[in-house]
PDB file of C-alpha atoms in Angstrom:
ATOM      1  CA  UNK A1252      -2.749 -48.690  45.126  1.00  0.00           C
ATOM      2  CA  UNK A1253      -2.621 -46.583  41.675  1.00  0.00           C
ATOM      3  CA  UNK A1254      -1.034 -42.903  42.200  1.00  0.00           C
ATOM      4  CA  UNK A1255      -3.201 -40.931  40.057  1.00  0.00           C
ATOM      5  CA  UNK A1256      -1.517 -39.060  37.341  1.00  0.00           C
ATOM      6  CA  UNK A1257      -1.826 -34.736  37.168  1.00  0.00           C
ATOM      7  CA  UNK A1258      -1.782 -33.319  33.892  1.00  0.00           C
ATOM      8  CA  UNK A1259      -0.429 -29.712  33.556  1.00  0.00           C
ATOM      9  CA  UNK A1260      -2.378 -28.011  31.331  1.00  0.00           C
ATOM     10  CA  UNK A1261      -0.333 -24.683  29.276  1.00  0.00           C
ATOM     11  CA  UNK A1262      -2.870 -22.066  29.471  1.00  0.00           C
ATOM     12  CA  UNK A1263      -0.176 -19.902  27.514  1.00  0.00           C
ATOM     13  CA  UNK A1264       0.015 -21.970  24.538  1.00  0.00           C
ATOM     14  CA  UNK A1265      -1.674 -18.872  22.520  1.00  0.00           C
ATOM     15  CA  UNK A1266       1.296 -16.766  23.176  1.00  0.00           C
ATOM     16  CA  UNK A1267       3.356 -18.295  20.814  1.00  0.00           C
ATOM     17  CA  UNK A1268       0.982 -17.658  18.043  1.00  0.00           C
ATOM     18  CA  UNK A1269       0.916 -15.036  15.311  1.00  0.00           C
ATOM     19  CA  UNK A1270      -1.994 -15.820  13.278  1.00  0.00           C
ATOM     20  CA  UNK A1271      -4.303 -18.527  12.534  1.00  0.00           C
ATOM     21  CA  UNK A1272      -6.519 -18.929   9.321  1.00  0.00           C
ATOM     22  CA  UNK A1273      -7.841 -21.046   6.296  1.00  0.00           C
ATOM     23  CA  UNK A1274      -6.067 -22.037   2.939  1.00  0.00           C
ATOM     24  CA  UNK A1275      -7.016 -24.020   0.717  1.00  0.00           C
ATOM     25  CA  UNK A1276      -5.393 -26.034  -1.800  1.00  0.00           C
ATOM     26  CA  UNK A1277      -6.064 -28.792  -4.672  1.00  0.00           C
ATOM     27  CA  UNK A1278      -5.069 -31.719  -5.550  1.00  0.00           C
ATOM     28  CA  UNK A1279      -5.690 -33.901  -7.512  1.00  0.00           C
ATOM     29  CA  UNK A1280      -7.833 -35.788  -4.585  1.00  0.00           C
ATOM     30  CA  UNK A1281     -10.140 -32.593  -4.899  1.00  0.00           C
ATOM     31  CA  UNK A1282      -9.869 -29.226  -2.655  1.00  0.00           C
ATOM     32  CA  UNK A1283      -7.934 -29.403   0.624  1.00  0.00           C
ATOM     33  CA  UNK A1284      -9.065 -27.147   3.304  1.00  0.00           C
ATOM     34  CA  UNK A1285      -6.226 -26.411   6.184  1.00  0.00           C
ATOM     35  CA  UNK A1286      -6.337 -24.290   9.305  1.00  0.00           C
ATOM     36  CA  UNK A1287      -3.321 -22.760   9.816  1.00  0.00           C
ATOM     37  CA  UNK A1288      -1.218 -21.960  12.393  1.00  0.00           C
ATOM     38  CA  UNK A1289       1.379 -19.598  12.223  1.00  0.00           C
ATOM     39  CA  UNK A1290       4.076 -18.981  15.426  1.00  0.00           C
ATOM     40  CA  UNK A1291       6.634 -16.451  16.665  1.00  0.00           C
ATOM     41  CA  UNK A1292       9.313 -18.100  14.371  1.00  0.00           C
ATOM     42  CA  UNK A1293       7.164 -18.251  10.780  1.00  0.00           C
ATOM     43  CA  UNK A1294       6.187 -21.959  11.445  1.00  0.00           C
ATOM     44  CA  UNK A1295       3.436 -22.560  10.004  1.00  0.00           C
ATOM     45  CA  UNK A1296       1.037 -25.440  11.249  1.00  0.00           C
ATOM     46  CA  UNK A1297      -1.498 -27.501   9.864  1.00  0.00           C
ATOM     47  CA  UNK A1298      -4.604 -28.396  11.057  1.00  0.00           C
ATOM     48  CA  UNK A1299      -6.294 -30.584   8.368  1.00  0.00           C
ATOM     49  CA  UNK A1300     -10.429 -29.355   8.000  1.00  0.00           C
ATOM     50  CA  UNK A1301     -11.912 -32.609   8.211  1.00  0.00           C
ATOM     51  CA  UNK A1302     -14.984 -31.463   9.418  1.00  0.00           C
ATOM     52  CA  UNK A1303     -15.512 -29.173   7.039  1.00  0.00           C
ATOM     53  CA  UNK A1304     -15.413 -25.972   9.026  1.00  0.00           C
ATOM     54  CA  UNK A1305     -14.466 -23.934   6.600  1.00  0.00           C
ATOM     55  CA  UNK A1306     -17.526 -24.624   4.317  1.00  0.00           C
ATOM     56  CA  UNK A1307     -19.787 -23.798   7.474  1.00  0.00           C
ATOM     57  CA  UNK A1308     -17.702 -20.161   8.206  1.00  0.00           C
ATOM     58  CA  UNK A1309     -18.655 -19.913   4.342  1.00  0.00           C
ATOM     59  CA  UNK A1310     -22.551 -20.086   5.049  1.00  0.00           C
ATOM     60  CA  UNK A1311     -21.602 -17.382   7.707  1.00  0.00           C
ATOM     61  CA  UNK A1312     -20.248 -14.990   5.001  1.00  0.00           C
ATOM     62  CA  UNK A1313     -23.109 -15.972   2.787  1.00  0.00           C
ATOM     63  CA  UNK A1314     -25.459 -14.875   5.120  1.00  0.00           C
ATOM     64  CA  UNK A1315     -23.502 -11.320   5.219  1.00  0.00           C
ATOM     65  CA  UNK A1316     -22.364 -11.836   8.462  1.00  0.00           C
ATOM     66  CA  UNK A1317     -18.572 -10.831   9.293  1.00  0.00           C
ATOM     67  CA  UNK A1318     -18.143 -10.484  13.028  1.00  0.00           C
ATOM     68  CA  UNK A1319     -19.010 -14.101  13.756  1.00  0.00           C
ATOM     69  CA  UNK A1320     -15.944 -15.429  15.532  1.00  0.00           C
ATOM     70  CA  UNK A1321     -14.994 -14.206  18.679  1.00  0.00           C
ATOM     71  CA  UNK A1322     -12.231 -15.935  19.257  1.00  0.00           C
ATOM     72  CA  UNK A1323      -9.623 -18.106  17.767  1.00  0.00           C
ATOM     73  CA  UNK A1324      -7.212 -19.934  19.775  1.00  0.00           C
ATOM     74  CA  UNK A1325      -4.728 -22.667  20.030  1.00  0.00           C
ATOM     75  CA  UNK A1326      -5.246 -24.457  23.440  1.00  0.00           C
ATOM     76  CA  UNK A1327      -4.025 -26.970  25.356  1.00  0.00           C
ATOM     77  CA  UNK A1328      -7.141 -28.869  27.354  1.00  0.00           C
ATOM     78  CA  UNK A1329      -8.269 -31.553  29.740  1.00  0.00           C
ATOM     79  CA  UNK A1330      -9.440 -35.164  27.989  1.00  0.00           C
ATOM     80  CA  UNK A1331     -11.934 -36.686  30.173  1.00  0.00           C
ATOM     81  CA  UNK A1332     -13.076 -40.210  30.002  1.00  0.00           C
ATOM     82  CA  UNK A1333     -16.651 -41.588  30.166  1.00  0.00           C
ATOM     83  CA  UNK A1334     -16.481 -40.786  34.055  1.00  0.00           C
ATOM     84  CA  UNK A1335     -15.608 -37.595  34.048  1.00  0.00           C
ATOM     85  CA  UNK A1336     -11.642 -38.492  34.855  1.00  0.00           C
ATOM     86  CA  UNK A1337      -9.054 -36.203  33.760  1.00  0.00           C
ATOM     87  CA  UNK A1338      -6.711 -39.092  31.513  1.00  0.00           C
ATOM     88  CA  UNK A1339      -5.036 -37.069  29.152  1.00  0.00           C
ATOM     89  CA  UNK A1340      -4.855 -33.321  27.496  1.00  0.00           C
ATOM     90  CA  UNK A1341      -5.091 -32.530  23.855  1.00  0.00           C
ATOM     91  CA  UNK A1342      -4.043 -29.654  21.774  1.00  0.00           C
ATOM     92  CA  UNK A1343      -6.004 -28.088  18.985  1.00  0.00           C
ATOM     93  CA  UNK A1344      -7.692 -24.776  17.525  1.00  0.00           C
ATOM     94  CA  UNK A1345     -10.543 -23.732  19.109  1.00  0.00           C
ATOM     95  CA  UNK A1346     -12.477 -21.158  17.708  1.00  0.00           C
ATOM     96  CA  UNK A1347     -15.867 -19.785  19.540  1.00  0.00           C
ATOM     97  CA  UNK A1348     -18.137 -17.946  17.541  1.00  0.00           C
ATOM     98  CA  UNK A1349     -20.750 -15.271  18.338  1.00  0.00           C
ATOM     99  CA  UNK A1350     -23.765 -17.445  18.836  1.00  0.00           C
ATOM    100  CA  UNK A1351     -21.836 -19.159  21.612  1.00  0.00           C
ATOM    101  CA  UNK A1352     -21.145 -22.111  19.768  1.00  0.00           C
ATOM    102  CA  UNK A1353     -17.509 -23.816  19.951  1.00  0.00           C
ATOM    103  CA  UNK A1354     -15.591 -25.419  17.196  1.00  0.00           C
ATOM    104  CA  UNK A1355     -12.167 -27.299  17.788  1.00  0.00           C
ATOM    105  CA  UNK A1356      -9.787 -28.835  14.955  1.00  0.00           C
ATOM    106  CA  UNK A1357      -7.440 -31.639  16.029  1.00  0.00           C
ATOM    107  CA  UNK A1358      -4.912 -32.936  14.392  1.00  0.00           C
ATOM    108  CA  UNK A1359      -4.304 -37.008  14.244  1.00  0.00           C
ATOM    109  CA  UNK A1360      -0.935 -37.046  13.529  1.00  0.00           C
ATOM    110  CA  UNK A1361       1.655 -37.565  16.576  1.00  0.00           C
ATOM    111  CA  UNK A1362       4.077 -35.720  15.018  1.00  0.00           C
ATOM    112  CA  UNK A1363       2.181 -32.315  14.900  1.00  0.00           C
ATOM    113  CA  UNK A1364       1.822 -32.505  18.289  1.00  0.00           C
ATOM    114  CA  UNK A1365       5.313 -33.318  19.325  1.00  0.00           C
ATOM    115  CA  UNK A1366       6.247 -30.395  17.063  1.00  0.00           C
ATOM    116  CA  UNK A1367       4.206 -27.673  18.482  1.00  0.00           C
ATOM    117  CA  UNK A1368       5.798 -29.131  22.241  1.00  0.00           C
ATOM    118  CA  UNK A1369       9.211 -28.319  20.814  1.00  0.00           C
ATOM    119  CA  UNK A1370       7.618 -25.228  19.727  1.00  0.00           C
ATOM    120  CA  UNK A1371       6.244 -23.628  22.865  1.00  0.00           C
ATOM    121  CA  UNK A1372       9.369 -24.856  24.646  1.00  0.00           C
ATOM    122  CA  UNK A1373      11.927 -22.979  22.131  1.00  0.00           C
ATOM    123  CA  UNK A1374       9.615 -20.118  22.944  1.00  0.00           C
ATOM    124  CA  UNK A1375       9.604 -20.384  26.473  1.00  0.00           C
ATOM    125  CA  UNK A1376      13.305 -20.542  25.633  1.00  0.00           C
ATOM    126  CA  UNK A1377      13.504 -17.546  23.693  1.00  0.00           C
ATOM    127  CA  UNK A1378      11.008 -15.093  26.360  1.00  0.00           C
ATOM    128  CA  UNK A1379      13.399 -16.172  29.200  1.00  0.00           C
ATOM    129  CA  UNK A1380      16.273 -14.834  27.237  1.00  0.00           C
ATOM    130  CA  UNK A1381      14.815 -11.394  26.290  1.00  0.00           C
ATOM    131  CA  UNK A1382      13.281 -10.617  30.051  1.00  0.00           C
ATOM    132  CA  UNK A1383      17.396 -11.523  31.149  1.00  0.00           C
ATOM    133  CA  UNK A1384      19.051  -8.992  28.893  1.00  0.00           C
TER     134      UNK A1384
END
């Protein structure tokens, strides 16, 4: 019989954060578009604007609206499979906006992810000491 597998899911990943927001850059492939994410230590992460996010917060501004995100996060959450089985858990930046619509960037690169990990557990690390002294 298979055990089935829990997945912990770090609802304090946010904690670690300082700021989040857009640059952009060019190359010479055209304009880049990053969400960043800054932490405790001055790390910044990127979160590469595939979806091209930025362009719609754009048509927000256009429209003379400011106040249109509510909230901007990074999050650790559940990833379901066609059945509705927890299999995995993702990180990413979600953002949720005033109309009640939610928009998450990912990031496909491994590597990212493994760094924020030894991120939140340096900071972890780091909170432990301070609440000891």
């Amino acid at each position: 019989m298979e055990e089935k597998k829990s997945f912990v899911i770090r609802e304090d990943l946010d904690d670690m954060v300082e700021s989040i927001g857009f640059s952009s850059s060019k190359t010479r492939y055209g304009l880049i578009n990053n969400c960043n994410v800054k932490l405790f230590n001055g790390v910044v992460i990127p979160f590469r604007d595939n979806d091209k996010i930025f362009e719609l917060f754009q048509s927000y501004v256009a429209l003379g609206e400011k106040d249109f995100i509510k909230s901007k996060k990074l999050v650790e959450e559940q990833r379901v499979d066609d059945t509705g089985e927890v299999i995995g858990t993702y990180i990413c930046v979600k953002y949720e906006l005033t109309d009640d619509s939610v928009i998450r960037l990912f990031s496909n690169n491994f590597n990212i992810v493994k760094s924020i990990d030894n991120y939140y557990k340096l900071f972890k690390k780091e909170q432990k000491i301070k609440t000891t002294k």
